[in-house]
Amino acid sequence: MDYLAAKSTWMLLLTVMLLLLSINASHADSARIDRFKRSDFDISSVYNFSVPPVYHTSCNFDSGTCGWNQLHVVDFLDWTRLSGSTLSTSTGPKNDHTRENGTGFYMYVEASKQAYGKFADMISPPLLVSSLGTTIRVSFYYYAYGKTVEELSVYVIYPRYEITKYLISNIALASEQQWIYKSATFIPKYAAYQILIRGVVGTSYTSDVAIDDVAVAPLELSCYTGKGELYGGMISVSASGYSCKFWYATNFSNYFPPYPNNDEFSNHCRNPSGMRDKPWCVTSLTSYQWESCNIPKCVRPTVKNASYPLGSPSPIVMASILRSSTQYHRGRIATYHNGEWGTICSNGFTDKLGRLMCKSFGYDSFLEADITIPTTRAPIWTDASNIICNSSATSLDDCKITKWVSTCANGHVTWIKCQYLTGPMPSERKYQLSLISGKNSTSGVVDVNINQSRNGIICSSSWNMNTADVVCRQMGYLNAYSSPVSLNTNPMRVPVIKNINCTGYEASIDQCQLTVSTSSSSSVCPMSQTASVSCNPGTNEYTFRNKPSYCKFRFGLCGWKANGTLKFIWYGSNPRHYSFHELPTYGWYAQLVRPKTWTRPVTAVLTSPVFAKTKSKYKVSCDYYSASGTFDKLKMSYRFLDSGYEYAIDTVYISKMRTKAWHTATSSFYLGHESSFSVIITVLSLYEGPSILDAAIAIDNLIIDGVDDDPSDSFDITTITLISIGTSALLVGTGFYLVAYWRRRIRTRRFQSPGNNQNSSGRTPLLNDDNNTNNDPMNFSNSQLPPSYPSVMSNNNPGTDDPSTATSPTGVTSVNDNEKDTNSTQQSNENTQYSDFNTHYGNPAGSQESRHDRDERSATTVPTGHNVSASPNKVSLTRYTVTFSHGRNATSGVVYVNRQGIICSSTWDLHNADVVCRQMGYIAAYSSSVTTTGFPSRSTLISSIKCNGYESTIEQCKITKASIPSSKCPLANIATISCKPQQKSFTSSTKPSECDFTYGLCGWNATGNPTWIWHPANAGHFAAFPNHLSYIQLIKPPNNTNQITATLSSPSLEKMGHVYVSFRYILNSHAFDHIEVHYTIPGTLFSSRVYSNSILSTPLNSWSQVLTATFQLRTTTNFQVQIVCKSSSNTPNSKISAIGLDNIRVYTLDSSHPSIAASIITRIAIGCGVGITVIGICFTSYYAARVRRKQAQNADIPLADRSNNQEANDEATNFAQNQPPPSYPTVVNLQSTGGPNETTPTPAVSGELLNSTSNEANLNTSQLIDTVCSYDQHESNPA
């Protein structure tokens, strides 16, 4: 027994020893792994940890990569060093930027046979700041040429401290055949850093992107590094105190690089090209040529590494394809080990591990592991089964890789699929808020409930309006009115939050920096630090400028609801409230802020209230202001009340090149469902990961046109006020005028009082102060009409006012016999000139042309209101000229070709009719089958015709000419048309400055070959984009190898000052590659190109809103706008290529909605018109009564009997030999009949006595003679 007991004891001791040894071995392995990971800073690494960091780097890649390294596994493609042109045609540069020939080198990403959204990463050598807080500038040249170029991004990384990368700049590439300079600045978070440049490929091989002449350098302002070649401070005196000369006045100006600092134009201390040991300058003294400056040298910062490279003993990342499906994101799992990135074998992978990975990478849910993708040539460091996590792990930070050994026999590495939530983020609030002790329900002290366990107040010395806004917003209010506020009682509550600081854009205080009180004491918070607020509940009462269908955000969100992963918040033009620093300070709008710490995509939604359907067509528009390049898209959609499905209206791609300016997004849509609906505005940011700076976008002027009455036509209190102002101003002005008028009349009557200038009968004698009547404007003894008389236009001599011509009662001017020969040539020319006038409007003096002659005339007349580059209806360069006759109006009839025969075709349709109408100068065809007044000839000239609908003339169609003219064409095959002329009148949305092409080109003129054609919003016409509404389109036919330049010119527009031009366009291919905007001065050769950009990167079959131009007019004359579209490709296309244009707007910055200003002017004009009408009626009535009273006083017969002498009065006006037309005032010229030696004054009849209108009584003939004779007798024989 003792032996057995001893043996058992020894066995037990041996087992314990072995167990202890295994534990020690395990700890040793773990310690060895940790020591190995820590030593990764000293081994060779892709991040070059062993290389001392430098202050700056610059590389032109001619002699190598200058320490720039290519990353692997965490990206999908490689940067390649190359000289000359790239391997693919129609993409990439031909030479480098430095030498601009085939000997220089650059770096580029080859896009051939690569998946859309894959990218290549390249990192800089280790860099060091010159001092903490120094600004760093990254600059380079990039070349992006190709139809599908995508994106170029610049990041800063800190691999010595953490794994996160921070976005510095994101460039949405535009295809340009040139090297483009780009620079960006940032302030590093740590002393040691590196730059990462990422190139993303597009949908095809034509998306190569290249970079050259890359430089990263600090902006040294207070000290210098090295020799001071990077110093950029403002010191301009030498060490001895002498002033420095300007560099351009010295012999050293050529040593400066020309861009971007322009230091050669300064007099600051510099060290160009590092030619001396420190910054210096040329002094102003002639005895000193140059002298150093007293500038300190920067102290090199100390670099301390973290415990592990990339901040973790087991760094794990997911390399996700950037342009994968919108439903999920797929990526490859990679880990860093032994100085480089490798993959993880899928053996032992579990869904729990997948959920931890997706959550750690910023996604909301894990879908599945994708193990069907074969491994790459990268090293496989470990298996998924070697990733051990705690039972309570919430992220990969709670996991470790225990073994760096792989058993991946199946050859597959780990890929996973993760997904973002499409709706709002799950609620994770632990702070519930309410108001207590207030004077009303919307004000009081903020009461906080923490996790349904603790209640108390906020006691914070940093309480401000931004924090008050967040508190009110969390409780469902719009924002805060004021803070602090007066209270009914002082709540004796224990503080549970003792400090809080919010930026102002947060949705709840959970996102703010706060400190929760851990003390359970009953200390009372001072009133000065007690958080109290009065919240703004918004308004449910709307005006015509603040309602859901016309929201200018004056008093809130107008009933729109904000939702999403981040939410829009309201800004009310009050600097006390939070506004993103790069958004406008004054104004009302909804703003969306993406914090720089946000690491996931953003979906922010504005949803309108429910609108009742009242019509079929609606138009939605809004203005947006992007303050960064982080936001990608703005989507407009609608949703019916009885269904949850969302229907897309349009998607606007937010330009990342043209930020910090207001842009307009607008589109129209049809409702085919009889149901109420809501409109949805969605802003998307697809970027994942933190950024250097915050980003923001604002929405304003949100308009749903068609929901209710146009606000410009609303007759509300504002309209009444404007009309009242106009009427009052007119009444006041008229009152002053009447007072002045009657005072002048009173003074005149006093001067002409009885006895001053009257004869024996008490009447004022008729006197003439001037005996010479030849120049008297009231002398009508000759036949000359006064200049004020309207000229009479005739067919022979229109508009003449020659005194040698006389006007007959018929209105035709006759020519004197001695001038007929002289005017014969001019008369014949003018007959031709005015023949078209007589054709359209008739000749009142001559014979009208017959109906048959008018119907049979050749097509030489321009249709009224149509703008074309050449004379419409007349195509002299084609074999087939077309016209029509025997129509029921001037724009319809039977189609005749070459005035010889008709078109007899069984394939006649609306496409053919459009081409015929377009050839004759009209914009489209109403119908291809109309009733006519007859068929004068049925001889067939064309037996078959087939047009696509986009041709300019029928000669471009497939035509079969009749071999033998036949007169037996069936009536059903005879080509008849009804054409649509250009619109003559304009509305608010169909005028040249705001055109949606509903009724035509709005007065714009289309030129080019081919040229723009109009597409109406109805079926049957050719449409390159059939799912859209009315627009204009430019078509490049198949197999067309010609370069195309098509111009759309506006009519003459009134001067606006600062002009904005915007429009939408759509492409079905990238055959059209360039858009330009010009403005010209009518009547001059002046033309200025104000915008030019490539459209090769524009997404296909999607309307894109573009702010095409903004320019300042320097003249006071009118101007014209030209939109030029170009296709420079000579490659034949296999199918139709098209570009569509819609929603042209030409407006000023001060009047974003010109119709509103016009409506104000209209209302004032209405008020003035009403006032004029009322005053005119009153004044006319008063003056007529006064005239009748005066006539009764001056007449010899009673007023009641004056109507009996009307016939005699009419006869008294007809004694002049050369009488003017009856409508002109009748004037009598009397001359004395005395002898030649007798001087007799020539009396003139005063206007008061003889210039009588129909409302005044005239003197009869006997009274007139008696008056004149008595005057003569009195003057000649006073005795």
PDB file of N, CA, C and O in Angstrom, residues 239-271:
ATOM      1  N   ALA A 239      19.582  90.274 -40.720  1.00  0.00           N
ATOM      2  CA  ALA A 239      20.010  90.157 -39.330  1.00  0.00           C
ATOM      3  C   ALA A 239      20.538  91.473 -38.793  1.00  0.00           C
ATOM      4  O   ALA A 239      20.481  91.727 -37.587  1.00  0.00           O
ATOM      5  N   SER A 240      21.037  92.342 -39.662  1.00  0.00           N
ATOM      6  CA  SER A 240      21.535  93.660 -39.237  1.00  0.00           C
ATOM      7  C   SER A 240      20.450  94.718 -39.224  1.00  0.00           C
ATOM      8  O   SER A 240      20.725  95.876 -38.891  1.00  0.00           O
ATOM      9  N   GLY A 241      19.242  94.369 -39.607  1.00  0.00           N
ATOM     10  CA  GLY A 241      18.139  95.314 -39.555  1.00  0.00           C
ATOM     11  C   GLY A 241      17.898  96.070 -40.831  1.00  0.00           C
ATOM     12  O   GLY A 241      17.090  97.021 -40.841  1.00  0.00           O
ATOM     13  N   TYR A 242      18.550  95.678 -41.931  1.00  0.00           N
ATOM     14  CA  TYR A 242      18.344  96.365 -43.200  1.00  0.00           C
ATOM     15  C   TYR A 242      17.135  95.784 -43.921  1.00  0.00           C
ATOM     16  O   TYR A 242      16.878  94.587 -43.862  1.00  0.00           O
ATOM     17  N   SER A 243      16.422  96.642 -44.638  1.00  0.00           N
ATOM     18  CA  SER A 243      15.253  96.200 -45.396  1.00  0.00           C
ATOM     19  C   SER A 243      15.688  95.346 -46.579  1.00  0.00           C
ATOM     20  O   SER A 243      16.745  95.574 -47.189  1.00  0.00           O
ATOM     21  N   CYS A 244      14.826  94.380 -46.898  1.00  0.00           N
ATOM     22  CA  CYS A 244      15.117  93.475 -48.012  1.00  0.00           C
ATOM     23  C   CYS A 244      14.511  94.014 -49.302  1.00  0.00           C
ATOM     24  O   CYS A 244      13.437  94.619 -49.296  1.00  0.00           O
ATOM     25  N   LYS A 245      15.196  93.797 -50.388  1.00  0.00           N
ATOM     26  CA  LYS A 245      14.673  94.160 -51.700  1.00  0.00           C
ATOM     27  C   LYS A 245      13.683  93.099 -52.184  1.00  0.00           C
ATOM     28  O   LYS A 245      13.716  91.952 -51.745  1.00  0.00           O
ATOM     29  N   PHE A 246      12.827  93.517 -53.110  1.00  0.00           N
ATOM     30  CA  PHE A 246      11.945  92.547 -53.753  1.00  0.00           C
ATOM     31  C   PHE A 246      12.783  91.635 -54.645  1.00  0.00           C
ATOM     32  O   PHE A 246      13.677  92.092 -55.366  1.00  0.00           O
ATOM     33  N   TRP A 247      12.450  90.369 -54.598  1.00  0.00           N
ATOM     34  CA  TRP A 247      13.275  89.385 -55.302  1.00  0.00           C
ATOM     35  C   TRP A 247      13.248  89.580 -56.814  1.00  0.00           C
ATOM     36  O   TRP A 247      14.238  89.316 -57.489  1.00  0.00           O
ATOM     37  N   TYR A 248      12.099  90.033 -57.363  1.00  0.00           N
ATOM     38  CA  TYR A 248      12.044  90.180 -58.814  1.00  0.00           C
ATOM     39  C   TYR A 248      12.969  91.304 -59.304  1.00  0.00           C
ATOM     40  O   TYR A 248      13.286  91.371 -60.490  1.00  0.00           O
ATOM     41  N   ALA A 249      13.412  92.175 -58.382  1.00  0.00           N
ATOM     42  CA  ALA A 249      14.331  93.251 -58.752  1.00  0.00           C
ATOM     43  C   ALA A 249      15.785  92.833 -58.597  1.00  0.00           C
ATOM     44  O   ALA A 249      16.676  93.662 -58.773  1.00  0.00           O
ATOM     45  N   THR A 250      16.040  91.562 -58.282  1.00  0.00           N
ATOM     46  CA  THR A 250      17.402  91.061 -58.107  1.00  0.00           C
ATOM     47  C   THR A 250      17.709  90.059 -59.218  1.00  0.00           C
ATOM     48  O   THR A 250      16.884  89.772 -60.087  1.00  0.00           O
ATOM     49  N   ASN A 251      18.892  89.484 -59.132  1.00  0.00           N
ATOM     50  CA  ASN A 251      19.312  88.480 -60.116  1.00  0.00           C
ATOM     51  C   ASN A 251      18.961  87.067 -59.692  1.00  0.00           C
ATOM     52  O   ASN A 251      19.397  86.109 -60.330  1.00  0.00           O
ATOM     53  N   PHE A 252      18.182  86.934 -58.602  1.00  0.00           N
ATOM     54  CA  PHE A 252      17.895  85.611 -58.068  1.00  0.00           C
ATOM     55  C   PHE A 252      16.447  85.184 -58.274  1.00  0.00           C
ATOM     56  O   PHE A 252      16.024  84.172 -57.734  1.00  0.00           O
ATOM     57  N   SER A 253      15.656  85.961 -59.012  1.00  0.00           N
ATOM     58  CA  SER A 253      14.228  85.644 -59.165  1.00  0.00           C
ATOM     59  C   SER A 253      14.012  84.347 -59.922  1.00  0.00           C
ATOM     60  O   SER A 253      13.001  83.659 -59.711  1.00  0.00           O
ATOM     61  N   ASN A 254      14.950  83.971 -60.785  1.00  0.00           N
ATOM     62  CA  ASN A 254      14.767  82.747 -61.567  1.00  0.00           C
ATOM     63  C   ASN A 254      14.999  81.480 -60.754  1.00  0.00           C
ATOM     64  O   ASN A 254      14.739  80.375 -61.238  1.00  0.00           O
ATOM     65  N   TYR A 255      15.490  81.609 -59.532  1.00  0.00           N
ATOM     66  CA  TYR A 255      15.732  80.433 -58.709  1.00  0.00           C
ATOM     67  C   TYR A 255      14.476  79.973 -57.978  1.00  0.00           C
ATOM     68  O   TYR A 255      14.486  78.934 -57.330  1.00  0.00           O
ATOM     69  N   PHE A 256      13.414  80.746 -58.044  1.00  0.00           N
ATOM     70  CA  PHE A 256      12.182  80.379 -57.366  1.00  0.00           C
ATOM     71  C   PHE A 256      11.323  79.516 -58.276  1.00  0.00           C
ATOM     72  O   PHE A 256      11.240  79.766 -59.485  1.00  0.00           O
ATOM     73  N   PRO A 257      10.660  78.515 -57.735  1.00  0.00           N
ATOM     74  CA  PRO A 257       9.679  77.783 -58.540  1.00  0.00           C
ATOM     75  C   PRO A 257       8.497  78.707 -58.848  1.00  0.00           C
ATOM     76  O   PRO A 257       8.108  79.531 -58.016  1.00  0.00           O
ATOM     77  N   PRO A 258       7.935  78.600 -60.022  1.00  0.00           N
ATOM     78  CA  PRO A 258       6.889  79.554 -60.423  1.00  0.00           C
ATOM     79  C   PRO A 258       5.571  79.370 -59.704  1.00  0.00           C
ATOM     80  O   PRO A 258       4.727  80.251 -59.752  1.00  0.00           O
ATOM     81  N   TYR A 259       5.371  78.233 -59.052  1.00  0.00           N
ATOM     82  CA  TYR A 259       4.044  77.967 -58.465  1.00  0.00           C
ATOM     83  C   TYR A 259       4.238  77.113 -57.229  1.00  0.00           C
ATOM     84  O   TYR A 259       5.155  76.281 -57.204  1.00  0.00           O
ATOM     85  N   PRO A 260       3.475  77.307 -56.144  1.00  0.00           N
ATOM     86  CA  PRO A 260       2.305  78.197 -56.057  1.00  0.00           C
ATOM     87  C   PRO A 260       2.540  79.450 -55.219  1.00  0.00           C
ATOM     88  O   PRO A 260       1.640  80.261 -55.075  1.00  0.00           O
ATOM     89  N   ASN A 261       3.770  79.608 -54.611  1.00  0.00           N
ATOM     90  CA  ASN A 261       3.928  80.669 -53.618  1.00  0.00           C
ATOM     91  C   ASN A 261       4.160  82.042 -54.235  1.00  0.00           C
ATOM     92  O   ASN A 261       3.864  83.055 -53.623  1.00  0.00           O
ATOM     93  N   ASN A 262       4.757  82.086 -55.447  1.00  0.00           N
ATOM     94  CA  ASN A 262       5.083  83.362 -56.086  1.00  0.00           C
ATOM     95  C   ASN A 262       5.973  84.216 -55.186  1.00  0.00           C
ATOM     96  O   ASN A 262       5.768  85.420 -55.021  1.00  0.00           O
ATOM     97  N   ASP A 263       6.982  83.569 -54.592  1.00  0.00           N
ATOM     98  CA  ASP A 263       7.856  84.288 -53.669  1.00  0.00           C
ATOM     99  C   ASP A 263       8.710  85.330 -54.383  1.00  0.00           C
ATOM    100  O   ASP A 263       9.223  86.255 -53.734  1.00  0.00           O
ATOM    101  N   GLU A 264       8.901  85.211 -55.677  1.00  0.00           N
ATOM    102  CA  GLU A 264       9.727  86.172 -56.386  1.00  0.00           C
ATOM    103  C   GLU A 264       9.112  87.576 -56.390  1.00  0.00           C
ATOM    104  O   GLU A 264       9.784  88.553 -56.688  1.00  0.00           O
ATOM    105  N   PHE A 265       7.822  87.667 -56.037  1.00  0.00           N
ATOM    106  CA  PHE A 265       7.162  88.972 -55.990  1.00  0.00           C
ATOM    107  C   PHE A 265       7.104  89.535 -54.570  1.00  0.00           C
ATOM    108  O   PHE A 265       6.377  90.490 -54.315  1.00  0.00           O
ATOM    109  N   SER A 266       7.842  88.931 -53.644  1.00  0.00           N
ATOM    110  CA  SER A 266       7.862  89.396 -52.260  1.00  0.00           C
ATOM    111  C   SER A 266       9.262  89.889 -51.918  1.00  0.00           C
ATOM    112  O   SER A 266      10.216  89.722 -52.672  1.00  0.00           O
ATOM    113  N   ASN A 267       9.385  90.510 -50.738  1.00  0.00           N
ATOM    114  CA  ASN A 267      10.692  90.919 -50.227  1.00  0.00           C
ATOM    115  C   ASN A 267      11.000  90.232 -48.905  1.00  0.00           C
ATOM    116  O   ASN A 267      11.722  90.766 -48.064  1.00  0.00           O
ATOM    117  N   HIS A 268      10.439  89.028 -48.708  1.00  0.00           N
ATOM    118  CA  HIS A 268      10.638  88.294 -47.467  1.00  0.00           C
ATOM    119  C   HIS A 268      11.900  87.455 -47.542  1.00  0.00           C
ATOM    120  O   HIS A 268      12.376  87.103 -48.630  1.00  0.00           O
ATOM    121  N   CYS A 269      12.422  87.116 -46.382  1.00  0.00           N
ATOM    122  CA  CYS A 269      13.630  86.300 -46.314  1.00  0.00           C
ATOM    123  C   CYS A 269      13.336  84.902 -46.844  1.00  0.00           C
ATOM    124  O   CYS A 269      12.380  84.252 -46.420  1.00  0.00           O
ATOM    125  N   ARG A 270      14.152  84.456 -47.742  1.00  0.00           N
ATOM    126  CA  ARG A 270      13.996  83.141 -48.353  1.00  0.00           C
ATOM    127  C   ARG A 270      15.381  82.554 -48.634  1.00  0.00           C
ATOM    128  O   ARG A 270      16.410  83.235 -48.548  1.00  0.00           O
ATOM    129  N   ASN A 271      15.389  81.264 -49.009  1.00  0.00           N
ATOM    130  CA  ASN A 271      16.621  80.600 -49.463  1.00  0.00           C
ATOM    131  C   ASN A 271      16.283  79.831 -50.723  1.00  0.00           C
ATOM    132  O   ASN A 271      16.075  78.611 -50.693  1.00  0.00           O
TER     133      ASN A 271
END
